[in-house]
Amino acid sequence: MSQIAELKALRGKATGSVGLVPTMGYLHDGHLALVRQARDENEAVVVSIFVNPTQFGAGEDFASYPRDHERDLALLKEERVDIVFVPPVEEMYPAGFCSGVEVGRVTERLEGVSRPGHFRGVATVVAKLFNIVEPTRAYFGQKDAQQAVVIERMVADLNMNLEIVIAPTVREPDGLAMSSRNIHLNSEERRAALVLWRALSLAQQLFSQGERQAESIRHRMSALIQEEPLASIDYVSIAGAASLEELATIEGPALVSLAVRIGSTRLIDNIVLGG
Ligand code: AMP
């Protein structure tokens, strides 16, 4: 289904709960875990597939973002999804469109620093999807930890009438977080990409051994990543899991997150310590 009016008409007929899973497509098991949870918890499930141009900066990978519509539809059919919403860009951003949702503070760090304007694009498109679908619950992955914080903040601040559900990160057997962008990795880069998980595992190990000085953990993680010649660090962060402010000492739940370029592919991952 590609038209907003058509979707709204069908939504109007639904009597029970509706779960929404927003995606950019090129689906993997991380997406499908969200879909299955939505299926378990709601009477109807809507999955949106929209590579949202406004959340990509100039020089980012909007054009090369992987797309495979037929395969996505076949996977979602197997999951018994009720509606797959695939709007064209002009349907979401018709001529004259000039509004946006600006979430403050929690967007100013981490991905927000590396990708200016990214979260304005995300918050705006997600708010539009919420208005279009009017879901009872919407499902997001912990893989994009800051995005989850931003969406929760937006929903609370703007009194949006739905429940946000955050599901755990789904990983490959060797630890690499599933991502549509992993398809861009050649075999050498795929091996090098494991350095993200190794760095997060090191943080977990140091924390388990009693280390609470965030800078010491950041330093050890960065040193480990720098040993991998194909990797270049964008950031390594240990921040308050809710505030996203960098920590000196780990006391409450801490989000350990990192963005690392492997060749030309930028990957992000995270874990929560002491949660
Ligand atoms: P995307 O298509 O990358 O925009 O992702 C759509 C949704 O799936 C977002 O809420 C992501 O956080 C979530 N997601 C992506 N990868 C994973 C993963 N490996 N595990 C869990 N959720 C994921």
GROMACS .gro file of N, CA and C in nm, residues 199 202-203 205-206 209 211 214-227 236:
model
   66
  199ALA      N    1   3.500  -0.448   2.115
  199ALA     CA    2   3.517  -0.330   2.201
  199ALA      C    3   3.406  -0.324   2.307
  202LEU      N    4   3.470  -0.586   2.564
  202LEU     CA    5   3.578  -0.543   2.654
  202LEU      C    6   3.520  -0.450   2.762
  203ALA      N    7   3.434  -0.358   2.721
  203ALA     CA    8   3.371  -0.266   2.818
  203ALA      C    9   3.292  -0.347   2.922
  205GLN      N   10   3.343  -0.652   3.010
  205GLN     CA   11   3.436  -0.728   3.093
  205GLN      C   12   3.500  -0.638   3.199
  206LEU      N   13   3.544  -0.519   3.158
  206LEU     CA   14   3.608  -0.427   3.252
  206LEU      C   15   3.509  -0.386   3.361
  209GLN      N   16   3.463  -0.650   3.608
  209GLN     CA   17   3.578  -0.662   3.699
  209GLN      C   18   3.583  -0.546   3.799
  211GLU      N   19   3.563  -0.199   3.717
  211GLU     CA   20   3.604  -0.067   3.666
  211GLU      C   21   3.481   0.024   3.656
  214ALA      N   22   3.482   0.590   3.356
  214ALA     CA   23   3.440   0.582   3.216
  214ALA      C   24   3.557   0.606   3.121
  215GLU      N   25   3.645   0.700   3.156
  215GLU     CA   26   3.753   0.735   3.063
  215GLU      C   27   3.850   0.618   3.045
  216SER      N   28   3.868   0.543   3.150
  216SER     CA   29   3.957   0.428   3.140
  216SER      C   30   3.897   0.324   3.042
  217ILE      N   31   3.767   0.305   3.050
  217ILE     CA   32   3.702   0.208   2.959
  217ILE      C   33   3.703   0.261   2.816
  218ARG      N   34   3.669   0.390   2.798
  218ARG     CA   35   3.672   0.450   2.662
  218ARG      C   36   3.810   0.432   2.600
  219HIS      N   37   3.912   0.459   2.682
  219HIS     CA   38   4.050   0.454   2.634
  219HIS      C   39   4.085   0.312   2.589
  220ARG      N   40   4.049   0.213   2.669
  220ARG     CA   41   4.081   0.073   2.635
  220ARG      C   42   4.004   0.031   2.509
  221MET      N   43   3.879   0.075   2.498
  221MET     CA   44   3.799   0.041   2.378
  221MET      C   45   3.863   0.102   2.253
  222SER      N   46   3.899   0.230   2.264
  222SER     CA   47   3.957   0.300   2.148
  222SER      C   48   4.088   0.234   2.106
  223ALA      N   49   4.171   0.198   2.205
  223ALA     CA   50   4.299   0.134   2.174
  223ALA      C   51   4.276   0.003   2.099
  224LEU      N   52   4.176  -0.072   2.143
  224LEU     CA   53   4.147  -0.200   2.077
  224LEU      C   54   4.103  -0.177   1.932
  225ILE      N   55   4.017  -0.076   1.912
  225ILE     CA   56   3.967  -0.049   1.776
  225ILE      C   57   4.081  -0.001   1.685
  226GLN      N   58   4.170   0.078   1.744
  226GLN     CA   59   4.281   0.132   1.663
  226GLN      C   60   4.377   0.024   1.615
  227GLU      N   61   4.373  -0.092   1.679
  227GLU     CA   62   4.458  -0.204   1.632
  227GLU      C   63   4.406  -0.262   1.500
  236VAL      N   64   3.352   0.700   2.055
  236VAL     CA   65   3.335   0.595   2.156
  236VAL      C   66   3.282   0.667   2.278
   0.00000   0.00000   0.00000
